[in-house]
Short mmCIF file of C-alpha atoms in Angstrom, two decimals:
data_model
loop_
_atom_site.label_atom_id
_atom_site.label_comp_id
_atom_site.label_asym_id
_atom_site.label_seq_id
_atom_site.Cartn_x
_atom_site.Cartn_y
_atom_site.Cartn_z
CA UNK A 1 42.89 -12.19 43.39
CA UNK A 2 39.31 -13.34 44.00
CA UNK A 3 36.18 -11.76 42.50
CA UNK A 4 32.60 -12.53 43.61
CA UNK A 5 29.63 -11.72 41.35
CA UNK A 6 25.84 -12.06 41.56
CA UNK A 7 23.52 -12.55 38.60
CA UNK A 8 19.90 -12.37 37.49
CA UNK A 9 18.98 -15.98 38.40
CA UNK A 10 20.16 -15.88 42.02
CA UNK A 11 23.61 -17.42 41.51
CA UNK A 12 26.64 -16.10 43.37
CA UNK A 13 29.89 -17.11 41.69
CA UNK A 14 33.49 -16.99 42.83
CA UNK A 15 36.33 -16.43 40.36
CA UNK A 16 39.72 -17.44 41.77
CA UNK A 17 42.90 -16.59 39.91
CA UNK A 18 45.68 -19.17 40.11
CA UNK A 19 48.50 -16.70 40.69
CA UNK A 20 48.60 -13.00 41.42
CA UNK A 21 50.55 -12.37 38.22
CA UNK A 22 47.96 -13.87 35.91
CA UNK A 23 45.87 -10.71 35.69
CA UNK A 24 48.75 -8.95 33.91
CA UNK A 25 48.33 -11.17 30.82
CA UNK A 26 46.21 -9.92 27.90
CA UNK A 27 42.74 -11.23 27.24
CA UNK A 28 42.53 -14.38 25.04
CA UNK A 29 42.47 -13.64 21.32
CA UNK A 30 39.49 -15.00 19.39
CA UNK A 31 41.81 -16.35 16.67
CA UNK A 32 44.16 -18.14 19.06
CA UNK A 33 44.45 -21.89 18.80
CA UNK A 34 42.72 -24.26 21.21
CA UNK A 35 45.87 -25.13 23.12
CA UNK A 36 46.62 -21.47 23.79
CA UNK A 37 43.05 -20.88 24.97
CA UNK A 38 43.17 -23.84 27.35
CA UNK A 39 46.36 -22.50 28.92
CA UNK A 40 44.79 -19.09 29.51
CA UNK A 41 41.60 -20.57 30.89
CA UNK A 42 43.70 -22.46 33.44
CA UNK A 43 44.72 -19.11 34.96
CA UNK A 44 41.40 -18.83 36.80
CA UNK A 45 38.60 -21.06 38.04
CA UNK A 46 34.88 -20.33 38.43
CA UNK A 47 32.77 -21.96 41.15
CA UNK A 48 29.31 -21.27 42.61
CA UNK A 49 28.81 -20.10 46.19
CA UNK A 50 25.00 -20.05 45.91
CA UNK A 51 23.80 -22.51 43.28
CA UNK A 52 19.99 -22.35 43.62
CA UNK A 53 18.45 -20.88 40.49
CA UNK A 54 15.43 -18.63 41.04
CA UNK A 55 14.61 -15.41 39.23
CA UNK A 56 12.38 -14.41 42.13
CA UNK A 57 15.55 -14.40 44.25
CA UNK A 58 17.75 -12.57 41.76
CA UNK A 59 20.86 -11.06 43.30
CA UNK A 60 20.69 -7.29 43.52
CA UNK A 61 23.82 -6.50 45.55
CA UNK A 62 26.86 -8.37 46.88
CA UNK A 63 29.35 -6.89 49.34
CA UNK A 64 32.23 -8.34 51.33
CA UNK A 65 32.01 -8.42 55.11
CA UNK A 66 34.53 -6.61 57.27
CA UNK A 67 36.11 -9.97 58.17
CA UNK A 68 36.73 -10.69 54.44
CA UNK A 69 35.64 -14.30 54.93
CA UNK A 70 31.93 -13.87 54.23
CA UNK A 71 29.86 -12.17 51.57
CA UNK A 72 26.63 -10.21 52.16
CA UNK A 73 24.02 -10.97 49.48
CA UNK A 74 20.81 -8.94 48.97
CA UNK A 75 18.19 -10.60 46.78
CA UNK A 76 15.01 -9.56 45.04
CA UNK A 77 12.76 -11.41 47.54
CA UNK A 78 13.72 -8.98 50.34
CA UNK A 79 16.31 -11.16 52.07
CA UNK A 80 19.87 -10.42 53.10
CA UNK A 81 22.05 -13.51 53.51
CA UNK A 82 25.46 -13.91 55.09
CA UNK A 83 27.33 -16.62 53.17
CA UNK A 84 30.74 -18.16 53.82
CA UNK A 85 32.96 -17.61 50.80
CA UNK A 86 34.89 -20.88 50.97
CA UNK A 87 32.13 -23.35 51.87
CA UNK A 88 29.04 -21.56 50.53
CA UNK A 89 27.16 -22.14 53.81
CA UNK A 90 24.41 -19.60 54.57
CA UNK A 91 25.15 -18.56 58.15
CA UNK A 92 22.40 -15.98 58.65
CA UNK A 93 19.31 -14.66 56.82
CA UNK A 94 17.49 -11.37 57.44
CA UNK A 95 14.04 -10.73 55.99
CA UNK A 96 14.13 -6.97 55.46
CA UNK A 97 10.86 -6.56 53.52
CA UNK A 98 8.15 -8.71 51.96
CA UNK A 99 7.92 -8.41 48.19
CA UNK A 100 4.59 -7.67 46.56
CA UNK A 101 2.74 -10.82 45.51
CA UNK A 102 0.87 -9.15 42.64
CA UNK A 103 3.07 -8.06 39.78
CA UNK A 104 1.71 -4.92 38.18
CA UNK A 105 2.56 -4.31 34.56
CA UNK A 106 4.08 -0.83 34.25
CA UNK A 107 2.16 1.64 32.13
CA UNK A 108 5.30 2.64 30.24
CA UNK A 109 8.36 0.41 29.98
CA UNK A 110 10.33 2.57 27.58
CA UNK A 111 13.23 4.83 28.50
CA UNK A 112 14.75 4.73 32.00
CA UNK A 113 11.57 4.33 34.03
CA UNK A 114 12.49 3.33 37.61
CA UNK A 115 11.32 0.16 39.31
CA UNK A 116 8.23 0.79 41.40
CA UNK A 117 8.32 -2.32 43.60
CA UNK A 118 10.43 -2.20 46.75
CA UNK A 119 14.02 -3.33 46.23
CA UNK A 120 17.46 -2.85 47.73
CA UNK A 121 19.54 0.15 46.70
CA UNK A 122 22.38 -0.27 49.19
CA UNK A 123 23.83 -2.70 51.75
CA UNK A 124 26.89 -2.54 53.99
CA UNK A 125 28.37 -4.43 56.94
CA UNK A 126 30.55 -2.92 59.66
CA UNK A 127 31.50 -4.32 63.09
CA UNK A 128 28.89 -7.07 62.75
CA UNK A 129 26.02 -4.68 61.96
CA UNK A 130 24.34 -4.98 58.56
CA UNK A 131 23.03 -1.70 57.13
CA UNK A 132 20.30 -1.84 54.47
CA UNK A 133 18.27 0.70 52.50
CA UNK A 134 15.41 0.30 50.02
CA UNK A 135 14.05 2.57 47.34
CA UNK A 136 11.15 3.48 49.65
CA UNK A 137 13.56 5.23 52.02
CA UNK A 138 13.55 2.56 54.74
CA UNK A 139 16.96 2.45 56.43
CA UNK A 140 17.85 -0.18 59.01
CA UNK A 141 20.87 -0.83 61.25
CA UNK A 142 20.20 -4.47 62.10
CA UNK A 143 21.20 -6.09 65.41
CA UNK A 144 24.83 -7.00 65.68
CA UNK A 145 25.82 -10.51 64.57
CA UNK A 146 28.22 -12.12 67.03
CA UNK A 147 30.23 -14.08 64.46
CA UNK A 148 30.96 -10.86 62.54
CA UNK A 149 31.49 -8.46 65.44
CA UNK A 150 34.69 -7.55 67.25
CA UNK A 151 35.22 -7.54 71.02
CA UNK A 152 35.75 -3.76 71.07
CA UNK A 153 32.54 -2.21 72.40
CA UNK A 154 33.56 1.27 71.25
CA UNK A 155 33.01 0.24 67.64
CA UNK A 156 29.45 -1.00 68.23
CA UNK A 157 26.85 0.72 66.06
CA UNK A 158 23.32 1.58 67.20
CA UNK A 159 20.35 -0.55 66.22
CA UNK A 160 17.60 1.39 64.49
CA UNK A 161 14.89 1.28 61.85
CA UNK A 162 13.97 4.62 60.35
CA UNK A 163 12.45 6.21 57.30
CA UNK A 164 13.82 9.15 55.37
CA UNK A 165 10.28 10.11 54.29
CA UNK A 166 11.56 9.97 50.72
CA UNK A 167 10.55 7.56 48.00
CA UNK A 168 12.02 7.00 44.53
CA UNK A 169 15.53 6.64 45.93
CA UNK A 170 18.08 5.09 43.59
CA UNK A 171 21.26 4.75 45.65
CA UNK A 172 22.61 4.60 49.19
CA UNK A 173 26.24 4.49 50.28
CA UNK A 174 27.81 4.20 53.73
CA UNK A 175 30.91 6.20 54.64
CA UNK A 176 33.55 3.47 55.25
CA UNK A 177 35.66 5.47 57.71
CA UNK A 178 32.66 6.10 59.97
CA UNK A 179 29.62 3.84 59.27
CA UNK A 180 27.33 6.12 61.27
CA UNK A 181 27.23 8.38 58.20
CA UNK A 182 25.39 7.44 55.02
CA UNK A 183 24.14 9.29 51.96
CA UNK A 184 21.01 8.80 49.83
CA UNK A 185 19.81 10.26 46.53
CA UNK A 186 17.29 9.50 43.80
CA UNK A 187 14.69 10.85 41.41
CA UNK A 188 14.00 14.46 42.36
CA UNK A 189 15.84 13.66 45.59
CA UNK A 190 19.04 15.61 46.06
CA UNK A 191 22.01 14.09 47.85
CA UNK A 192 21.25 13.91 51.58
CA UNK A 193 23.79 13.04 54.28
CA UNK A 194 22.44 11.21 57.35
CA UNK A 195 23.89 10.23 60.72
CA UNK A 196 22.74 7.41 63.00
CA UNK A 197 22.67 8.61 66.62
CA UNK A 198 23.06 6.57 69.78
CA UNK A 199 19.40 7.10 70.74
CA UNK A 200 18.26 5.13 67.66
CA UNK A 201 17.38 8.05 65.41
CA UNK A 202 18.46 9.12 61.95
CA UNK A 203 19.18 12.82 61.63
CA UNK A 204 19.90 14.84 58.49
CA UNK A 205 23.35 16.42 58.60
CA UNK A 206 23.67 17.99 55.16
CA UNK A 207 21.60 18.29 51.99
CA UNK A 208 22.68 19.31 48.51
CA UNK A 209 21.10 22.12 46.52
CA UNK A 210 20.24 21.99 42.85
CA UNK A 211 22.37 23.83 40.32
CA UNK A 212 21.17 27.15 38.84
CA UNK A 213 18.77 27.21 35.92
CA UNK A 214 20.14 26.53 32.47
CA UNK A 215 20.70 29.08 29.70
CA UNK A 216 16.95 28.99 28.89
CA UNK A 217 16.20 29.79 32.53
CA UNK A 218 14.64 26.34 32.97
CA UNK A 219 15.05 24.24 36.08
CA UNK A 220 17.58 21.41 35.74
CA UNK A 221 15.87 18.09 36.64
CA UNK A 222 17.35 15.89 39.40
CA UNK A 223 17.94 12.18 38.85
CA UNK A 224 20.99 10.83 40.70
CA UNK A 225 21.92 7.31 39.58
CA UNK A 226 24.97 6.62 41.79
CA UNK A 227 27.21 8.25 44.39
CA UNK A 228 30.50 7.56 46.18
CA UNK A 229 32.36 9.03 49.15
CA UNK A 230 35.78 10.40 48.27
CA UNK A 231 38.63 9.08 50.44
CA UNK A 232 39.71 11.46 53.20
CA UNK A 233 42.52 11.60 55.73
CA UNK A 234 41.93 11.85 59.46
CA UNK A 235 43.81 15.14 59.67
CA UNK A 236 41.55 16.80 57.09
CA UNK A 237 38.25 15.54 58.45
CA UNK A 238 37.72 15.44 62.19
CA UNK A 239 36.09 17.34 64.99
CA UNK A 240 37.10 17.34 68.66
CA UNK A 241 34.58 17.54 71.47
CA UNK A 242 34.98 17.99 75.22
CA UNK A 243 35.99 14.36 75.63
CA UNK A 244 38.77 14.91 73.03
CA UNK A 245 37.44 12.06 70.92
CA UNK A 246 37.98 12.17 67.18
CA UNK A 247 35.11 11.58 64.76
CA UNK A 248 35.93 11.16 61.11
CA UNK A 249 33.44 12.94 58.84
CA UNK A 250 32.94 12.78 55.07
CA UNK A 251 34.63 15.49 53.02
CA UNK A 252 33.46 15.04 49.42
CA UNK A 253 30.70 13.17 47.61
CA UNK A 254 30.88 12.29 43.91
CA UNK A 255 27.65 11.62 41.98
CA UNK A 256 26.50 10.68 38.48
CA UNK A 257 23.10 11.59 37.06
CA UNK A 258 20.75 10.41 34.35
CA UNK A 259 21.22 13.75 32.59
CA UNK A 260 24.94 13.14 31.89
CA UNK A 261 26.15 15.23 34.83
CA UNK A 262 29.23 14.37 36.86
CA UNK A 263 29.28 16.35 40.10
CA UNK A 264 31.48 16.73 43.16
CA UNK A 265 30.15 18.16 46.43
CA UNK A 266 32.43 19.58 49.13
CA UNK A 267 30.74 19.00 52.48
CA UNK A 268 33.46 20.51 54.66
CA UNK A 269 33.37 23.79 52.77
CA UNK A 270 29.75 24.40 53.72
CA UNK A 271 28.62 24.68 50.11
CA UNK A 272 25.42 22.95 49.08
CA UNK A 273 25.91 23.32 45.35
CA UNK A 274 28.54 21.22 43.58
CA UNK A 275 32.07 22.55 43.21
CA UNK A 276 32.45 20.53 39.98
CA UNK A 277 29.58 19.95 37.54
CA UNK A 278 30.29 18.80 33.98
CA UNK A 279 28.56 16.78 31.29
CA UNK A 280 30.24 13.50 30.37
CA UNK A 281 29.52 11.83 27.04
CA UNK A 282 26.26 11.78 25.14
CA UNK A 283 24.23 9.17 27.08
CA UNK A 284 22.78 8.95 30.62
CA UNK A 285 25.35 8.02 33.26
CA UNK A 286 24.72 4.82 35.18
CA UNK A 287 27.53 4.02 37.67
CA UNK A 288 30.55 5.73 39.21
CA UNK A 289 33.59 4.36 41.04
CA UNK A 290 36.59 6.14 42.56
CA UNK A 291 40.24 5.19 42.53
CA UNK A 292 41.68 4.35 45.99
CA UNK A 293 43.74 7.56 46.00
CA UNK A 294 40.64 9.67 45.26
CA UNK A 295 42.19 11.48 42.28
CA UNK A 296 40.12 9.96 39.48
CA UNK A 297 36.66 8.51 38.93
CA UNK A 298 35.34 6.08 36.32
CA UNK A 299 31.78 6.67 35.10
CA UNK A 300 29.71 4.40 32.84
CA UNK A 301 26.59 5.12 30.82
CA UNK A 302 23.60 3.12 29.61
CA UNK A 303 25.26 2.05 26.34
CA UNK A 304 28.49 0.53 27.64
CA UNK A 305 30.94 3.43 27.61
CA UNK A 306 33.40 3.77 30.49
CA UNK A 307 35.24 7.07 30.91
CA UNK A 308 37.90 8.11 33.42
CA UNK A 309 37.63 11.70 34.68
CA UNK A 310 39.52 13.89 37.11
CA UNK A 311 37.73 14.64 40.38
CA UNK A 312 39.45 18.00 40.79
CA UNK A 313 38.47 19.45 37.40
CA UNK A 314 35.99 17.02 35.83
CA UNK A 315 38.22 16.78 32.75
CA UNK A 316 38.21 13.59 30.73
CA UNK A 317 41.38 11.54 31.25
CA UNK A 318 40.77 8.41 29.15
CA UNK A 319 38.30 5.70 28.13
CA UNK A 320 37.92 1.92 28.25
CA UNK A 321 36.84 -0.09 25.22
CA UNK A 322 35.25 -3.43 24.51
CA UNK A 323 31.79 -3.34 26.14
CA UNK A 324 28.71 -4.81 24.47
CA UNK A 325 26.07 -3.42 26.83
CA UNK A 326 25.46 -1.33 29.92
CA UNK A 327 27.79 -1.79 32.91
CA UNK A 328 25.78 -2.70 36.02
CA UNK A 329 28.60 -2.51 38.57
CA UNK A 330 32.28 -1.60 38.69
CA UNK A 331 35.06 -1.13 41.20
CA UNK A 332 38.62 0.24 41.22
CA UNK A 333 41.34 -1.58 43.15
CA UNK A 334 45.06 -1.12 43.66
CA UNK A 335 47.73 -3.36 42.15
CA UNK A 336 47.24 -6.94 43.32
CA UNK A 337 50.82 -8.16 42.87
CA UNK A 338 54.38 -6.92 42.61
CA UNK A 339 54.44 -7.20 38.82
CA UNK A 340 51.60 -4.72 38.39
CA UNK A 341 52.62 -1.09 37.92
CA UNK A 342 49.05 0.20 37.82
CA UNK A 343 45.74 -0.46 39.49
CA UNK A 344 42.83 -2.41 38.04
CA UNK A 345 39.26 -1.66 36.98
CA UNK A 346 36.74 -4.51 37.25
CA UNK A 347 33.33 -4.34 35.57
CA UNK A 348 30.28 -6.55 35.08
CA UNK A 349 27.28 -5.90 32.85
CA UNK A 350 24.31 -7.19 30.96
CA UNK A 351 26.57 -8.71 28.30
CA UNK A 352 27.43 -11.46 30.86
CA UNK A 353 31.17 -10.72 30.97
CA UNK A 354 33.50 -9.92 33.83
CA UNK A 355 36.19 -7.59 32.48
CA UNK A 356 39.47 -6.57 34.07
CA UNK A 357 41.26 -3.48 32.74
CA UNK A 358 44.40 -1.57 33.51
CA UNK A 359 43.04 1.44 35.35
CA UNK A 360 45.73 3.82 34.11
CA UNK A 361 48.29 3.92 31.32
CA UNK A 362 47.11 2.23 28.12
CA UNK A 363 43.96 0.89 29.86
CA UNK A 364 44.31 -2.49 28.17
CA UNK A 365 41.74 -5.24 28.59
CA UNK A 366 43.56 -7.86 30.67
CA UNK A 367 40.83 -10.46 31.18
CA UNK A 368 37.38 -11.12 29.75
CA UNK A 369 35.45 -13.97 31.40
CA UNK A 370 32.04 -15.19 30.24
CA UNK A 371 29.73 -16.08 33.17
CA UNK A 372 26.52 -17.20 31.34
CA UNK A 373 23.96 -14.85 32.97
CA UNK A 374 23.40 -11.12 33.22
CA UNK A 375 25.51 -9.84 36.10
CA UNK A 376 24.16 -7.34 38.61
CA UNK A 377 26.91 -6.77 41.18
CA UNK A 378 30.50 -7.60 42.08
CA UNK A 379 32.87 -7.37 45.03
CA UNK A 380 36.54 -8.14 45.73
CA UNK A 381 37.92 -10.50 48.38
CA UNK A 382 41.09 -8.67 49.39
CA UNK A 383 42.17 -11.30 51.93
CA UNK A 384 42.43 -14.10 49.37
CA UNK A 385 45.94 -15.48 48.86
CA UNK A 386 46.16 -17.22 45.48
CA UNK A 387 47.76 -20.61 45.12
CA UNK A 388 50.90 -20.90 43.02
CA UNK A 389 50.19 -22.52 39.68
CA UNK A 390 52.53 -25.29 38.43
CA UNK A 391 55.36 -23.86 36.31
CA UNK A 392 56.59 -25.32 33.05
CA UNK A 393 60.18 -25.00 31.78
CA UNK A 394 59.46 -21.77 29.92
CA UNK A 395 57.96 -20.18 33.04
CA UNK A 396 60.91 -21.33 35.13
CA UNK A 397 63.34 -19.67 32.72
CA UNK A 398 61.35 -16.44 32.88
CA UNK A 399 61.35 -16.60 36.68
CA UNK A 400 65.15 -17.07 36.75
CA UNK A 401 65.59 -14.13 34.39
CA UNK A 402 63.26 -11.96 36.53
CA UNK A 403 65.31 -12.93 39.55
CA UNK A 404 68.40 -11.23 38.12
CA UNK A 405 66.35 -8.35 36.69
CA UNK A 406 65.05 -7.42 40.13
CA UNK A 407 68.58 -7.62 41.66
CA UNK A 408 67.57 -10.28 44.12
CA UNK A 409 70.66 -11.41 46.09
CA UNK A 410 72.14 -14.70 44.88
CA UNK A 411 74.76 -17.09 46.26
CA UNK A 412 78.16 -15.36 45.86
CA UNK A 413 80.11 -18.63 45.97
CA UNK A 414 77.98 -20.05 43.16
CA UNK A 415 78.55 -16.88 41.13
CA UNK A 416 82.35 -17.06 41.63
CA UNK A 417 82.45 -20.66 40.46
CA UNK A 418 80.39 -19.81 37.39
CA UNK A 419 82.64 -16.94 36.29
CA UNK A 420 85.77 -19.03 36.95
CA UNK A 421 84.49 -21.70 34.60
CA UNK A 422 83.68 -19.04 31.98
CA UNK A 423 87.24 -17.62 32.15
CA UNK A 424 88.80 -21.09 31.85
CA UNK A 425 86.66 -21.89 28.80
CA UNK A 426 87.58 -18.57 27.16
CA UNK A 427 91.31 -19.11 27.77
CA UNK A 428 91.24 -22.60 26.18
CA UNK A 429 89.43 -21.26 23.11
CA UNK A 430 92.07 -18.53 22.65
CA UNK A 431 94.91 -21.05 22.92
CA UNK A 432 93.38 -23.33 20.26
CA UNK A 433 92.94 -20.38 17.90
CA UNK A 434 96.62 -19.41 18.26
CA UNK A 435 97.79 -22.99 17.53
CA UNK A 436 95.73 -23.14 14.33
CA UNK A 437 97.18 -19.85 13.13
CA UNK A 438 100.75 -21.09 13.69
CA UNK A 439 100.07 -24.26 11.68
CA UNK A 440 98.80 -22.22 8.75
CA UNK A 441 101.94 -20.05 8.73
CA UNK A 442 104.30 -23.06 8.72
CA UNK A 443 102.69 -24.74 5.71
CA UNK A 444 103.72 -22.03 3.21
CA UNK A 445 102.64 -21.81 -0.45
CA UNK A 446 99.33 -20.85 -1.82
CA UNK A 447 96.09 -22.31 -0.55
CA UNK A 448 94.28 -24.60 -2.98
CA UNK A 449 90.76 -23.45 -3.88
CA UNK A 450 88.33 -26.16 -4.83
CA UNK A 451 85.21 -25.12 -6.72
CA UNK A 452 82.23 -27.46 -6.56
CA UNK A 453 80.35 -27.38 -9.86
CA UNK A 454 76.58 -27.36 -9.42
CA UNK A 455 74.70 -30.29 -10.98
CA UNK A 456 72.68 -27.91 -13.14
CA UNK A 457 75.86 -26.94 -15.03
CA UNK A 458 76.99 -30.47 -15.79
CA UNK A 459 76.71 -31.65 -19.39
CA UNK A 460 75.43 -34.86 -20.92
CA UNK A 461 77.32 -38.22 -21.13
CA UNK A 462 80.94 -38.22 -22.21
CA UNK A 463 81.20 -34.45 -22.71
CA UNK A 464 83.63 -32.54 -20.59
CA UNK A 465 82.70 -29.33 -18.86
CA UNK A 466 84.79 -26.25 -19.79
CA UNK A 467 86.64 -24.56 -17.00
CA UNK A 468 84.97 -21.85 -15.05
CA UNK A 469 87.55 -19.33 -16.17
CA UNK A 470 86.90 -19.98 -19.91
CA UNK A 471 83.13 -19.83 -19.58
CA UNK A 472 81.60 -17.17 -21.79
CA UNK A 473 78.65 -15.04 -20.99
CA UNK A 474 75.53 -15.91 -22.94
CA UNK A 475 74.74 -13.46 -25.74
CA UNK A 476 71.77 -11.21 -25.36
CA UNK A 477 68.94 -11.18 -27.96
CA UNK A 478 70.22 -7.86 -29.36
CA UNK A 479 73.73 -9.24 -29.95
CA UNK A 480 72.35 -12.33 -31.68
CA UNK A 481 70.34 -10.08 -34.01
CA UNK A 482 73.44 -8.03 -34.93
CA UNK A 483 75.43 -11.20 -35.70
CA UNK A 484 72.74 -12.51 -38.04
CA UNK A 485 72.68 -9.18 -39.82
#
C-alpha cells in the first residue's frame, strides 16, 4: 500500500509499505525495546515527492490522477501541479487564481471563523481534465492534458469557467461515476448539485432545503463542513434518452455540519430535505468519509473524535481512539491484501501523525507514523504493488504454517515420502520398547532402590548418618514443653 500526504510547509510525502501484510500488525508500543522498534519501522519507508519548503505554498489538497501514476497537488499560492509519484517531476502547473499580496489580520480569530482569502475547497481529475473550485464559487473545467487523457473521445469533458454566484463555500466534491456532476455547500449555502453542459455552462440540477425550525421555533443555521457522494449502481441511477444512451446520476449525498448534524439527502426521491438528520457527538463535525460499500460513514469533529455511523439510520456504530487533535482528512479503503478481513481507515491531522485503523470489528490502531509537520490532506495510490521484504527464519516458518492453513496444494509425492518416514520411525520406537520390557521380565527379583542423600542431611566428620527409615520426626515446641514438665 502507498499513501501520499501534503503538509503545511508545502511538502508532499510518499509512504510505501514493504509488504501488503505489514498493515495488519499493531502499532509500535512506546515501551518496546529499540530492536523491536527498528524492525517495525522497516515495514514502511517515507520519502518526499515535493521537497521545497514554503509556507506560502502550503499544500491544501492532494488527489490521485485517474492513471494512478501522478498526483494532483493544490497549494495555497493558487497553483495546481501535476507531479509524477515515482520521480517527483512536476509535469504541469496551472495558475488558477492569484493570492492576495496584502495579508489582512482577521477581526476575530476565535471559534471556527472561516478563511476569507481565496483558497481551494475541491480538486478532481478525470479523463485528463482537472476540475477545481475555490471558496469564492469559481469552478473551472481546465483544458484536457494529453498525457492524462484517454483516446476515447466519448469520455471528453467540456472546458468551462463559471461562477456559482455563491461565496463562503467550504467544500466541493465531484461525482466519480459521472464527472459532469459536482456538489457545493458552505456557510449559509445549502447543498447544491451542478452539471457541466456541452455548451460550456454550469446549470443547477438540484438544491437542498433547510430542515424545519427547532423546538423553540428558531431557524436552524446552515454551515456544511464536508460532503460525499454515496456509491450507486448503474441500474438504480440512470436515465435513457432518445439515443438510448445511459447517464449515471447521483443518488444520495452525505454531509456533516458545524452544528453537529449528520445528514443524508436522497436526490432520486425528489425530496429536498434530508431523509436522515441526527446529531453526532458534542463538538462541531469537521470531515466525513464513506465506506466503499456505502453502508457506513466515518465523521470527525474539531477535537479529534472519529465516529462510525450508519447511513441508513444515522445510528452510532463505533468509535476510533488515539487522536491528539483535529483530523484534517480521512479516507476509507477496502482490504489491501489477502490477510486482511476488514477494510482500513486512514487519517491525518494537526498532531502530525498518519494513522491506520481497522475500519470494522475491534477498530484497532494498526499503524501510527510521525511525519514532522501538520498534515492537511491524504490520498491512496491503489496501483502500487509493494515489494516483498526479506524474510527471516521466523517469518519463513510462519509462511510455511500459513501455507498448510490455507489448504494450498502441495507436492503429493513429497507428502507420501514424509509420512512413510514417520511410520518407519514409529515402528522402530515400538520395537525397542517391547525389547526393553522383555529384558525386565527375564531378570526376576525385586528392583533395587537407591536413595541419594542430600548434602544438607549429611553429618560432620566421622559420624554416620542414620538410615532414612529410622529417622524420627523433630519434636514440636509443644511436645518439648510437655517433656520438660
